[in-house]
Amino acid sequence: MALIVQKFGGSSLESAERIRAVAERIVATKRAGNDVVVVCSAMGDTTDELLDLAHQVNPVPPARELDMLLTAGERISNSLVAMAIHSLGAEAQSFTGSQAGVITTERWGNARIVDVTPGRVRNALDEGKICIVAGFQGVNRETGSITTLGRGGSDTTAVALAAALDADVCEICSDVDGVYTADPRIVPDAQKLEKLSFEEMLELAASGSKILVLRSVEYARAFNVPLRVRSSYSNDPGTLIAGSMEEIPVEEAVLAGVATDKSEAKVAVIGVHDTPGEAAKLFRVLADAEINIDMVLQNISSVTDNTTDITFTCPREDASRAVELLTKLKEEAGWESVRFDDQIGKVSLVGAGMKSHPGVTAEFSEALRDENINIEMFTTSEIRITAVIREADVDVATRALHARFQLGGDEAATVYAGTGR
Amino acid sequence: MALIVQKFGGSSLESAERIRAVAERIVATKRAGNDVVVVCSAMGDTTDELLDLAHQVNPVPPARELDMLLTAGERISNSLVAMAIHSLGAEAQSFTGSQAGVITTERWGNARIVDVTPGRVRNALDEGKICIVAGFQGVNRETGSITTLGRGGSDTTAVALAAALDADVCEICSDVDGVYTADPRIVPDAQKLEKLSFEEMLELAASGSKILVLRSVEYARAFNVPLRVRSSYSNDPGTLIAGSMEEIPVEEAVLAGVATDKSEAKVAVIGVHDTPGEAAKLFRVLADAEINIDMVLQNISSVTDNTTDITFTCPREDASRAVELLTKLKEEAGWESVRFDDQIGKVSLVGAGMKSHPGVTAEFSEALRDENINIEMFTTSEIRITAVIREADVDVATRALHARFQLGGDEAATVYAGTGR
């Protein structure tokens, strides 16, 4: 008998009808002879509606109260799923994050899980019950405060519970039926991948893939919890994410796919004195403002005036704040200018096979050249190549790379939408 | 410095705008130099909407999960009220029933409070915070289960907290601005009462007044917590409910008012053998079916065949079930017939002054006779007289009694609507 953790996203639970469908799937998993723990997000747009209400009563709602408010959404979906399971003749019990032993830091709105003590869940499983645990929420042990885990929190709850219960697999069920070699909305012949290593999934998530949040994949990798990304509505096995890249025999290692990201902006600081401490000054200002830097590029110094240019990318919503902060610093630091560009896009090729295939970088560059696409920034890791290009070129570049590295299949892929939180 | 518990009903919280208005009132109470604990019902129709969803996924939702679902409503309203208070520059902290120490039995859907241990609320008060406690909900200490308190649960939470914190007063704030001598929709010159004893309020609640649920008044009386019924929107002091009837000097004791009730039906069992155990047989069947009996009337035996008739009233929604159960029993018991009538109404006169005024029953009967209204059943307590009449006659009877006992004032009363849970 296996122990399976199943996580369902908000759009899979947006109506009573969908909740009944999800319940049928859960009961089928149980009747196939498995122990089942379910983690549910809030129904459909509940979280956004609650946030909207909060902003109506207070434009800057206090974080502690916001967490109390938002956790109501998961209570509602979880108890409804438990009821729907009962109506199918199986036994289910719902648990709040606190009841399930999800212990967190007290950073409201973005708490980290510090421990999971699922004694009550384990007891209910031993009694033959299906356990339904509210995702996205936990409790701080010292103060008894209710907390939320931030973006992708329900995925993280599912993975953390799977780790604590030593589950055989953690299934992430949503509108998306697996991990593809590229976004099928951009590349019609994108293929669903059967299996990926944790490292490859981490690189894809970091490169713009929205299928799983980085944090839940990091957690799964740290505790070695196999993940399966699959559809809430079909029996397709989806994509398994398990094992280290190191375990893949070199001969079998292939390229996983092409990821795209249109959510970043580029900021360039021109005429930075090429002396120690100048870059540190720049990045300290941004770190203090909690702006996440993604890529960084520094050119070699100009021979004439010993200055350099520092270019970086960051989320678009933070870019104007970054420009404001750096412009303030410009005079004092003696920089020439601060430039800003939000019409950029990122395209990345990811795969363990890259290690054993020399010339991938050359082929990558040639594929873009053949489409007359200019590369503005370029970075690589052991299993990833990323180029920053014009946003308008991203789709063409993605199709070109996908074709060049023969990632496509014979059939058009099913088009999917975004996942829930 | 006084400690005031304020309870707000669902219609006072039905929109962001109303929540902000309630927050202003709470902050004003705090700034007047009081410690303030607030108990909120769920917003507007939230509870009904959640119930509707529950029935869509399961026609007979399990009680435990229903409680988990419904408690989300109070979490939402409470955290929003706390946020609104913050936006006015005061400090507030919201508590779930469990966090506030509301310990209950494990009877889901209708739990009883067994203890209130508000240590965390007390600490927050000591730090100068306004405490917002979710009404209607508690926790079972042994199992950690979340429970709800049934109808009027938020009023009961407020009274229980006031008792545990030794509050100076528990204010019940809603669309209703006080307790009136009669329903102002029926009697235009009904007067708002300044003060009532617990016993009088109990009799009014038991006689059909919807302003407070019986249970919360019983709790307030047992722990001697003064209650104030007042409007959420005005500064009118409303009606104070405090003190025992015994404390009212005889000379000052007056009549409190006329209560009406159109929610009951009458069931009559004809031809019951007048021997010991026959009535017991009848009422045992009803008790086992959890049907609450209100009034009971048994005529003297017929001299010819030694049989009697037993008539009782019960909630209309239970009446057809009662008739069905008794009809099944009829053959075996040898009764003549079971009759049913749901066109009845109750009109009651309540007041401590009744004790010291002989002839009240005579005047009551005469007032109805003068309107040509027939009395079908008649019962009295020390401070109450109740008549069952035709439902169609209830409004006329109420006006006649109100006038006969000079309960009216010079001005027309403000018309009010029902209260929240």
Coordinates of C-alpha atoms in Angstrom, one line a residue, chain B residues 170-393:
Chain B
C170 CA -22.0 43.2 27.1
E171 CA -23.5 45.4 24.3
I172 CA -25.5 43.6 21.6
C173 CA -25.3 45.9 18.6
S174 CA -27.5 45.3 15.5
D175 CA -30.2 46.9 13.3
V176 CA -32.4 46.9 16.4
D177 CA -32.0 49.9 18.7
G178 CA -33.5 48.3 21.8
V179 CA -36.3 46.2 23.3
Y180 CA -39.7 47.6 22.6
T181 CA -43.1 47.2 24.3
A182 CA -44.2 45.5 21.1
D183 CA -43.1 44.9 17.6
P184 CA -43.2 48.5 16.1
R185 CA -44.2 47.0 12.8
I186 CA -47.4 45.9 14.4
V187 CA -47.9 48.6 17.0
P188 CA -46.8 52.0 15.7
D189 CA -46.7 53.7 19.2
A190 CA -44.6 50.9 20.8
Q191 CA -42.1 52.3 23.2
K192 CA -38.4 51.5 23.7
L193 CA -37.8 50.2 27.2
E194 CA -35.0 51.7 29.2
K195 CA -34.5 48.7 31.5
L196 CA -35.7 45.1 31.9
S197 CA -34.9 42.4 34.4
F198 CA -33.3 39.1 33.2
E199 CA -36.5 37.2 33.9
E200 CA -38.6 39.6 31.8
M201 CA -36.2 39.3 28.9
L202 CA -36.3 35.5 29.2
E203 CA -40.1 35.5 29.1
L204 CA -40.1 37.8 26.1
A205 CA -37.5 35.7 24.3
A206 CA -39.5 32.5 25.1
S207 CA -42.7 34.2 23.8
G208 CA -41.4 35.0 20.4
S209 CA -39.2 38.1 20.7
K210 CA -36.4 37.7 18.2
I211 CA -34.1 40.3 19.7
L212 CA -32.0 38.0 21.8
V213 CA -31.9 34.2 21.8
L214 CA -33.0 32.6 25.0
R215 CA -29.7 30.9 25.5
S216 CA -27.6 34.0 25.7
V217 CA -30.1 35.6 28.1
E218 CA -29.9 32.5 30.3
Y219 CA -26.2 32.7 30.2
A220 CA -26.2 36.4 31.1
R221 CA -28.6 35.8 34.0
A222 CA -26.5 32.9 35.3
F223 CA -23.3 34.9 35.4
N224 CA -25.0 38.2 36.1
V225 CA -23.6 40.0 33.0
P226 CA -25.5 43.2 32.2
L227 CA -26.7 43.3 28.6
R228 CA -27.4 46.3 26.5
V229 CA -29.3 46.0 23.3
R230 CA -28.5 48.9 21.0
S231 CA -28.2 50.1 17.4
S232 CA -24.9 49.6 15.6
Y233 CA -25.4 53.0 13.9
S234 CA -26.6 55.4 16.6
N235 CA -25.5 56.6 20.0
D236 CA -28.8 55.9 21.6
P237 CA -28.2 53.9 24.8
G238 CA -30.8 51.3 23.9
T239 CA -32.2 48.9 26.5
L240 CA -30.3 47.6 29.5
I241 CA -31.1 44.1 30.7
A242 CA -29.8 43.6 34.2
G243 CA -30.8 42.6 37.7
S244 CA -33.3 40.2 39.0
M245 CA -37.0 40.8 39.0
E246 CA -36.8 40.3 42.8
E247 CA -34.8 43.5 43.1
I248 CA -37.4 45.7 41.5
P249 CA -39.5 47.5 44.2
V250 CA -43.1 46.3 44.0
E251 CA -44.3 49.9 43.4
E252 CA -42.0 50.4 40.4
A253 CA -42.7 47.1 38.8
V254 CA -44.5 47.6 35.5
L255 CA -45.5 45.6 32.4
A256 CA -42.6 45.1 29.9
G257 CA -44.5 44.5 26.8
V258 CA -46.5 42.3 24.4
A259 CA -44.7 39.6 22.5
T260 CA -46.0 37.8 19.4
D261 CA -45.1 34.5 17.8
K262 CA -46.4 33.2 14.4
S263 CA -43.9 30.3 14.1
E264 CA -45.8 27.6 15.9
A265 CA -48.5 25.0 15.0
K266 CA -51.0 23.3 17.1
V267 CA -51.5 19.5 17.3
A268 CA -54.4 17.9 19.1
V269 CA -54.8 14.2 20.0
I270 CA -58.5 13.4 20.5
G271 CA -59.9 10.5 22.6
V272 CA -56.9 9.7 24.7
H273 CA -57.7 7.2 27.5
D274 CA -57.5 9.0 30.8
T275 CA -55.2 6.5 32.5
P276 CA -51.7 6.9 33.9
G277 CA -49.0 6.7 31.2
E278 CA -51.0 7.7 28.1
A279 CA -49.6 11.3 28.0
A280 CA -46.1 9.9 28.8
K281 CA -46.4 7.6 25.8
L282 CA -47.3 10.5 23.5
F283 CA -44.5 12.9 24.7
R284 CA -41.8 10.2 24.7
V285 CA -42.3 9.7 21.0
L286 CA -41.9 13.4 20.4
A287 CA -38.9 13.8 22.7
D288 CA -37.1 10.9 20.9
A289 CA -37.6 12.7 17.6
E290 CA -36.2 15.9 19.2
I291 CA -39.4 17.9 18.7
N292 CA -39.6 20.8 21.2
I293 CA -43.0 21.1 22.8
D294 CA -44.0 24.6 23.8
M295 CA -47.5 24.8 25.4
V296 CA -49.6 21.8 26.5
L297 CA -53.2 21.7 27.4
Q298 CA -55.2 18.7 28.6
N299 CA -59.0 19.0 29.1
I300 CA -60.9 17.3 31.9
S301 CA -62.2 13.8 31.0
S302 CA -65.4 13.2 29.3
V303 CA -67.8 11.6 31.8
T304 CA -69.3 9.3 29.2
D305 CA -66.2 7.4 27.9
N306 CA -63.4 8.5 30.3
T307 CA -61.2 9.9 27.5
T308 CA -59.5 13.3 27.2
D309 CA -57.9 15.5 24.5
I310 CA -54.3 16.5 24.6
T311 CA -53.3 19.6 22.7
F312 CA -49.8 21.0 22.3
T313 CA -47.9 23.6 20.2
C314 CA -44.5 23.1 18.6
P315 CA -42.5 24.7 15.8
R316 CA -44.3 24.6 12.5
E317 CA -41.4 22.9 10.7
D318 CA -41.7 20.0 13.1
A319 CA -45.5 19.7 13.2
S320 CA -46.0 17.4 10.2
R321 CA -43.3 15.1 11.6
A322 CA -45.1 15.1 14.9
V323 CA -48.5 14.3 13.3
E324 CA -46.9 11.5 11.3
L325 CA -45.3 9.9 14.5
L326 CA -48.5 10.2 16.5
T327 CA -50.7 8.9 13.7
K328 CA -48.5 5.8 13.6
L329 CA -49.1 5.4 17.3
K330 CA -52.9 6.1 17.1
E331 CA -54.0 2.6 16.2
E332 CA -52.0 0.8 18.9
A333 CA -52.9 3.4 21.6
G334 CA -56.6 3.4 20.7
W335 CA -56.8 7.2 20.2
E336 CA -59.7 8.6 18.2
S337 CA -57.8 11.1 15.9
V338 CA -54.8 13.4 15.5
R339 CA -55.6 16.9 14.3
F340 CA -53.2 19.6 13.1
D341 CA -53.5 23.4 12.7
D342 CA -50.8 25.7 11.5
Q343 CA -52.9 28.9 11.3
I344 CA -52.4 29.8 14.9
G345 CA -50.5 32.6 16.6
K346 CA -49.4 33.4 20.2
V347 CA -49.7 36.7 21.9
S348 CA -48.1 37.2 25.4
L349 CA -48.1 39.9 28.0
V350 CA -44.9 40.0 30.0
G351 CA -43.9 42.0 33.1
A352 CA -42.8 41.9 36.7
G353 CA -45.6 44.2 37.5
M354 CA -48.1 41.4 36.9
K355 CA -47.4 39.9 40.3
S356 CA -48.7 42.9 42.1
H357 CA -51.6 43.7 39.9
P358 CA -54.6 41.5 40.4
G359 CA -57.1 41.3 37.6
V360 CA -54.5 41.3 34.8
T361 CA -55.8 38.0 33.4
A362 CA -59.3 39.3 33.4
E363 CA -58.3 42.5 31.6
F364 CA -56.3 40.5 29.1
S365 CA -59.3 38.3 28.3
E366 CA -61.6 41.3 28.0
A367 CA -59.3 43.1 25.7
L368 CA -59.5 40.2 23.3
R369 CA -63.2 39.7 23.8
D370 CA -63.8 43.4 22.8
E371 CA -62.1 42.6 19.5
N372 CA -64.2 39.5 19.1
I373 CA -61.1 37.3 19.3
N374 CA -61.4 33.7 20.5
I375 CA -58.8 32.3 22.9
E376 CA -58.0 28.7 22.0
M377 CA -55.3 27.9 24.6
F378 CA -54.3 29.9 27.6
T379 CA -51.2 29.6 29.9
T380 CA -49.6 31.8 32.5
S381 CA -46.4 32.1 34.5
E382 CA -45.7 34.4 37.4
I383 CA -44.9 37.3 35.0
R384 CA -46.5 36.2 31.7
I385 CA -49.9 35.5 30.2
T386 CA -50.1 33.8 26.8
A387 CA -53.0 33.1 24.6
V388 CA -53.1 31.0 21.4
I389 CA -55.5 32.6 18.9
R390 CA -56.0 32.6 15.1
E391 CA -52.9 33.8 13.3
A392 CA -54.9 36.3 11.4
D393 CA -56.0 37.9 14.7

